[in-house]
mmCIF file of C-alpha atoms in Angstrom:
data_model
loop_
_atom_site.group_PDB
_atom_site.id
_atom_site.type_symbol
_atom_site.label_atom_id
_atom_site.label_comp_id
_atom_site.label_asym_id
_atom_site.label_seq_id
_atom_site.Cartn_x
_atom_site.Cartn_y
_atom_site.Cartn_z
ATOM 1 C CA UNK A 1 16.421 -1.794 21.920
ATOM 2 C CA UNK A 2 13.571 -2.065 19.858
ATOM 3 C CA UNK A 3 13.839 -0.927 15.975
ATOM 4 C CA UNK A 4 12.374 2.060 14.650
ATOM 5 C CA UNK A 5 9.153 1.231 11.798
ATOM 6 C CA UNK A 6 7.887 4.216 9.654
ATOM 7 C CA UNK A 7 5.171 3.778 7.937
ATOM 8 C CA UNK A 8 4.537 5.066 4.657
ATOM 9 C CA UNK A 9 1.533 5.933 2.916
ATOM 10 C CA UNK A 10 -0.590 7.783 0.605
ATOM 11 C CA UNK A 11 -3.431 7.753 -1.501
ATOM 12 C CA UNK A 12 -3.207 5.819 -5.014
ATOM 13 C CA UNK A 13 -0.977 7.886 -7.325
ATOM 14 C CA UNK A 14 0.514 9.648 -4.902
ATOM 15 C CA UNK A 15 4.034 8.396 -6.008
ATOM 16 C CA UNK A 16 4.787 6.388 -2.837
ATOM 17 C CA UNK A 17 6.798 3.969 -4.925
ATOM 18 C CA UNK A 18 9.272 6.404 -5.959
ATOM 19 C CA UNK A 19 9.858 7.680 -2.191
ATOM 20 C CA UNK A 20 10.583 4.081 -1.036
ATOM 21 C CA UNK A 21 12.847 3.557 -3.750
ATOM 22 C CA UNK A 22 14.992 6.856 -2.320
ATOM 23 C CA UNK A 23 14.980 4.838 1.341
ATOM 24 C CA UNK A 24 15.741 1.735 -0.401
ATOM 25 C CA UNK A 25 18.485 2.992 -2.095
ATOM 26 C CA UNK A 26 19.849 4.483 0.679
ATOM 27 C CA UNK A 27 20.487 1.186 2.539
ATOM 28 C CA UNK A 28 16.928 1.115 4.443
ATOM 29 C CA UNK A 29 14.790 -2.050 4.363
ATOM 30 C CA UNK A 30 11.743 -1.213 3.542
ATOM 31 C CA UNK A 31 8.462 -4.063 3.813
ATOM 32 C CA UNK A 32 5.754 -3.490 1.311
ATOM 33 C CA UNK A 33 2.473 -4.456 1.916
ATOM 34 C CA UNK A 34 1.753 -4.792 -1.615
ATOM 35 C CA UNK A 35 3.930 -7.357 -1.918
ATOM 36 C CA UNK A 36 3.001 -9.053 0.672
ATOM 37 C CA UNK A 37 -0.911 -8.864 -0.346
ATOM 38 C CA UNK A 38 0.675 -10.522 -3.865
ATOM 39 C CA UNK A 39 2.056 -13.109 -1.702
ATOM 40 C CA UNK A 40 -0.513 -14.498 0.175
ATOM 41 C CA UNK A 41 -2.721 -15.003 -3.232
ATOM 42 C CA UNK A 42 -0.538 -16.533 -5.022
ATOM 43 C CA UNK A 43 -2.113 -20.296 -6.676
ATOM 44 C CA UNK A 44 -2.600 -22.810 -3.675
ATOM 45 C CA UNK A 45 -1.749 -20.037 -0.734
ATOM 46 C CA UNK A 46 -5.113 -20.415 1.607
ATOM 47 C CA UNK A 47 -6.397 -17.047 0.578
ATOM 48 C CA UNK A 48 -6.097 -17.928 -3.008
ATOM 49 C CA UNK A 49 -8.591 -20.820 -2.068
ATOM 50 C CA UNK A 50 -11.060 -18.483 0.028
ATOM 51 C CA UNK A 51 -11.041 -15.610 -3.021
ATOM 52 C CA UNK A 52 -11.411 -18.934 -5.223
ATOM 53 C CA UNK A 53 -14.030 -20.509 -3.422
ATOM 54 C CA UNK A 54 -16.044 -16.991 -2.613
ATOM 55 C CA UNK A 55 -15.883 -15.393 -6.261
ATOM 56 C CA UNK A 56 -16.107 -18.557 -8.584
ATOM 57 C CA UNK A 57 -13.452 -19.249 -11.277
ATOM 58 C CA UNK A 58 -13.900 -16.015 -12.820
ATOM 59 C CA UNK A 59 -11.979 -14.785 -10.552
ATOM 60 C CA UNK A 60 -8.840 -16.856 -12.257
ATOM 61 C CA UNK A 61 -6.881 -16.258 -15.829
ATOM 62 C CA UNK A 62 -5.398 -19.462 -17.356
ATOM 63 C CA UNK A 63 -2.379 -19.652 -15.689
ATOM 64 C CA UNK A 64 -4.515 -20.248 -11.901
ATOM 65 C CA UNK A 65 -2.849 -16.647 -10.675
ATOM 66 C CA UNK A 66 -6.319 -13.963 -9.746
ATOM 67 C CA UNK A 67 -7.472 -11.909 -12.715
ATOM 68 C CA UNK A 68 -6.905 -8.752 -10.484
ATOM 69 C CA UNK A 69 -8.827 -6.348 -13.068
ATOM 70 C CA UNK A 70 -11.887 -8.476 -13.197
ATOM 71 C CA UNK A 71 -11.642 -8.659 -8.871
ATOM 72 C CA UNK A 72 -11.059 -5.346 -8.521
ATOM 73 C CA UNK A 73 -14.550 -4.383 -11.141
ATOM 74 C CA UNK A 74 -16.016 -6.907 -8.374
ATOM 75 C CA UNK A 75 -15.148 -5.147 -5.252
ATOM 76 C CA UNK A 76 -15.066 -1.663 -5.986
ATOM 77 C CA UNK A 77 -18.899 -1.334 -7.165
ATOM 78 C CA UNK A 78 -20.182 -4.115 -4.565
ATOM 79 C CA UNK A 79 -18.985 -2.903 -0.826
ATOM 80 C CA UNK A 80 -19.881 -6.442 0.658
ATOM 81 C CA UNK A 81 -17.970 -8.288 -1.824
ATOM 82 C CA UNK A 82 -14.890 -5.817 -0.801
ATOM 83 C CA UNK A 83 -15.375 -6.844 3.234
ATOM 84 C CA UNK A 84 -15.583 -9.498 2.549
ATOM 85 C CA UNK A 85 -12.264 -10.026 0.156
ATOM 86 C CA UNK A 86 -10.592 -8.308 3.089
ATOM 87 C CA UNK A 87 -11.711 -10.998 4.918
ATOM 88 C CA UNK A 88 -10.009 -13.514 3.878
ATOM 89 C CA UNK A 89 -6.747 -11.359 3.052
ATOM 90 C CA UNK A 90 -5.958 -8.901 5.504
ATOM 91 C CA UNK A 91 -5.030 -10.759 8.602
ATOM 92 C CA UNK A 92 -2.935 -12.817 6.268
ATOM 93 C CA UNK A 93 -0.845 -9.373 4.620
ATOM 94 C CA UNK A 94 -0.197 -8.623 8.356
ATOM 95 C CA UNK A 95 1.379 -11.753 9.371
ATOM 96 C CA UNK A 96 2.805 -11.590 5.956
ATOM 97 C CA UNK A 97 4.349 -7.932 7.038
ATOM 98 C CA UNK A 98 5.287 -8.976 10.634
ATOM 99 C CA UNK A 99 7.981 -11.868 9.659
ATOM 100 C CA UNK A 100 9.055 -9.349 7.216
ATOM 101 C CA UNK A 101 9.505 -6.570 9.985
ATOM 102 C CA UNK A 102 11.466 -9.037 12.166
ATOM 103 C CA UNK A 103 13.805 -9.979 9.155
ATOM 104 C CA UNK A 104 15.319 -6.220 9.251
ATOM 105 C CA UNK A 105 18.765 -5.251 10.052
ATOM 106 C CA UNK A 106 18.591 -2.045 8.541
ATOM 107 C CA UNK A 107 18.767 0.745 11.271
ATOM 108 C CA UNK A 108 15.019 1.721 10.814
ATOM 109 C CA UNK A 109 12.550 -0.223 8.459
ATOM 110 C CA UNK A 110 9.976 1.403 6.120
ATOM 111 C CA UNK A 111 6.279 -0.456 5.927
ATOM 112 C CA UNK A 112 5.111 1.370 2.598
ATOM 113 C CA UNK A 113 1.344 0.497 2.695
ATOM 114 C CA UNK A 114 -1.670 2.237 0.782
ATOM 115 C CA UNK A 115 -4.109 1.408 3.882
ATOM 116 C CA UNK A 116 -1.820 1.738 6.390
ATOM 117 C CA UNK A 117 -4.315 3.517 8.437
ATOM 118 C CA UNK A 118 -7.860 1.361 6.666
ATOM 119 C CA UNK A 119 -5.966 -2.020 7.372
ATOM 120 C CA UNK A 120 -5.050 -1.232 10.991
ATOM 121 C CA UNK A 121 -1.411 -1.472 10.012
ATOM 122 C CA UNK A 122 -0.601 1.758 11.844
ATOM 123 C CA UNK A 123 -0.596 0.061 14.794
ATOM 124 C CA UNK A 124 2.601 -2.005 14.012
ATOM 125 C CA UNK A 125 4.596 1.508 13.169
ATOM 126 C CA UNK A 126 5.934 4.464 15.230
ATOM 127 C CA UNK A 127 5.288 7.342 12.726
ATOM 128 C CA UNK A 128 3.701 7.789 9.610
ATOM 129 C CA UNK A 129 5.146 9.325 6.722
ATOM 130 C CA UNK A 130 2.312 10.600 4.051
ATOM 131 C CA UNK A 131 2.944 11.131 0.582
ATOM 132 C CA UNK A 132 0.378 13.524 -0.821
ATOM 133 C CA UNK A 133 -0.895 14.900 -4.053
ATOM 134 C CA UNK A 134 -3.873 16.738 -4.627
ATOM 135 C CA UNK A 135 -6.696 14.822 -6.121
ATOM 136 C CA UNK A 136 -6.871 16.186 -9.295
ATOM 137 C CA UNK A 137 -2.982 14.370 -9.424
ATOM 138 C CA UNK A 138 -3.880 11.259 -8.413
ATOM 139 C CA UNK A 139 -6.209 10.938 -11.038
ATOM 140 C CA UNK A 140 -4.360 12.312 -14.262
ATOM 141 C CA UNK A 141 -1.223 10.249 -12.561
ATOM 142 C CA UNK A 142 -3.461 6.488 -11.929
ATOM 143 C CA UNK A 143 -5.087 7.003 -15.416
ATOM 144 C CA UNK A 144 -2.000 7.314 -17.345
ATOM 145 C CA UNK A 145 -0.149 4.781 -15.353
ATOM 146 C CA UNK A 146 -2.419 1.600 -14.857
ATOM 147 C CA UNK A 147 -5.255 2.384 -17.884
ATOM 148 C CA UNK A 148 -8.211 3.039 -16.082
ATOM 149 C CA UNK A 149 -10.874 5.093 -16.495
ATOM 150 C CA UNK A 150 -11.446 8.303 -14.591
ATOM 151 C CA UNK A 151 -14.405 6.858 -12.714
ATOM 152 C CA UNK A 152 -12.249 3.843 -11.755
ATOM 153 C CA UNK A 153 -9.784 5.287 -10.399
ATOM 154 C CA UNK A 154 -12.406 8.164 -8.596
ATOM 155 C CA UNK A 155 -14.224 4.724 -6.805
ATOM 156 C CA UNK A 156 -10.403 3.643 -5.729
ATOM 157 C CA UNK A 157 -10.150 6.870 -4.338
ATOM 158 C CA UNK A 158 -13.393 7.082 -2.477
ATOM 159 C CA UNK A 159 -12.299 3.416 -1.019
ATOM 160 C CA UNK A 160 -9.713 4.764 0.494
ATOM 161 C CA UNK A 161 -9.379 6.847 3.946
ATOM 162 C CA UNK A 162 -10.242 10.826 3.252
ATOM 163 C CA UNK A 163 -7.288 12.816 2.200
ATOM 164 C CA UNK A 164 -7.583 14.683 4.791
ATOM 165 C CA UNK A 165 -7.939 12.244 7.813
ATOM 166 C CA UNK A 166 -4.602 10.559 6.031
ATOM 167 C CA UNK A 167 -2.903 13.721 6.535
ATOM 168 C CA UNK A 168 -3.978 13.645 10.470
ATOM 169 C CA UNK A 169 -1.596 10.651 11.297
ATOM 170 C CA UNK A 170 1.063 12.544 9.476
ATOM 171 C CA UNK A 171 4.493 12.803 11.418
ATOM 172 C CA UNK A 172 5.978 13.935 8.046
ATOM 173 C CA UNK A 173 4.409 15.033 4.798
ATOM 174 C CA UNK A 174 5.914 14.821 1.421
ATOM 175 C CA UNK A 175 4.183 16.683 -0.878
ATOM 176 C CA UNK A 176 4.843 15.185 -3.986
ATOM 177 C CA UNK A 177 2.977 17.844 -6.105
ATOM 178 C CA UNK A 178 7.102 19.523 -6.377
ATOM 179 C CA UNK A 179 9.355 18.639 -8.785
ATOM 180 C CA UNK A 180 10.472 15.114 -8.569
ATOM 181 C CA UNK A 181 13.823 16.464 -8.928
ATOM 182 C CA UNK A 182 13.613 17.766 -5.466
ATOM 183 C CA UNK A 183 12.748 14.513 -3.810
ATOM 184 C CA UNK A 184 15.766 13.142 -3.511
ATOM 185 C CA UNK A 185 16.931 16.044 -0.881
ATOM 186 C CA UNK A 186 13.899 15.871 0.661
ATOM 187 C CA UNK A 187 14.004 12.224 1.724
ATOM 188 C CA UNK A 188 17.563 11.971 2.421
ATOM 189 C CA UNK A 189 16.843 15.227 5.154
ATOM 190 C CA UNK A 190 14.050 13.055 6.414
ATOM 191 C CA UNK A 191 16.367 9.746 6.093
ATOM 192 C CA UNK A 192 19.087 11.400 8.276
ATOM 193 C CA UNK A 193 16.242 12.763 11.123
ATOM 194 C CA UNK A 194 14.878 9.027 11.153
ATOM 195 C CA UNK A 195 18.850 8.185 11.759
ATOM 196 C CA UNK A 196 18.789 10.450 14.826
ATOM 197 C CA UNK A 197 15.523 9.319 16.127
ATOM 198 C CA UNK A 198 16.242 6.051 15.693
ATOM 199 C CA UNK A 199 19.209 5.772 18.082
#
């Protein structure tokens, strides 16, 4: 029988790292596509040479890995640029994703993926799990986090799918806005639904 794949998303700052660490710990494989989008750059990978080639060697620090500040300034204020990064990345993550998915033995997987639903990715999962925060949270949240500047992190934010049409593929919301304190309940209820629906 074929495995169960949630996907999990949410807007940036939302805190879907700290929900996929709840699955994780509770003995659920769970695929992220950031880490696969850090794999497929890394020096000498055939993206690495496209981004390379396409941006100049700006688009390098010394050590040959991809000055991701200095790319992201590039992509965020030029929307060509960003198509065109996507390009030469995106079909990449997903194969990167897939041979993860395959690798699973847990008895569902998570795919935790900020554009789950941008990238197409949805179309690899059964349901969607959304993480969500109002706006105003994801802001105060990314700036204190990662450094950046309010109008940074706003252009992130206006990069990715509406709020709103997020919350549309929603099979599940977790409204991280509560207490964190309360999230661990709240996944392991959702953990032990996904165990049911999974069989």
């Amino acid at each position: 029988m074929k495995k169960l794949i949630i996907g999990l998303t949410g807007g940036i700052g939302s805190g879907k790292t700290a929900v996929s660490n709840r699955f994780k710990a509770l003995g659920i494989h769970v695929v992220d596509a950031d880490i696969a989008a850090r794999t497929i750059v890394e020096p000498n990978q055939p993206a690495w040479h496209d981004i390379k080639d396409f941006f100049g060697p700006e688009v390098l620090l010394a050590d040959h890995t991809l000055n991701r500040a200095w790319l992201r300034q590039q992509v965020f204020t030029d929307e060509a640029k960003r198509k065109q990064l996507e390009v030469f990345t995106h079909p990449r993550i997903r194969d990167e994703i897939i041979r993860d998915l395959i690798s699973s033995t847990s008895a569902y997987t998570i795919l935790a993926s900020p554009l789950l639903i941008e990238s197409g990715q949805v179309a690899l999962v059964d349901n969607v799990i959304v993480v969500d925060v109002p706006e105003a949270t994801q802001i105060e949240r990314t700036c204190s986090r990662d450094d950046n500047d309010v109008e940074q992190v706003k252009r992130i934010i206006a990069a990715q799918i509406s709020r709103e049409k997020r919350l549309t593929h929603a099979d599940w919301v977790i409204d991280n806005s509560l207490p964190l304190e309360t999230l661990d309940t709240r996944v392991e209820a959702l953990h032990q639904a996904l165990l049911t629906n999974g069989q």
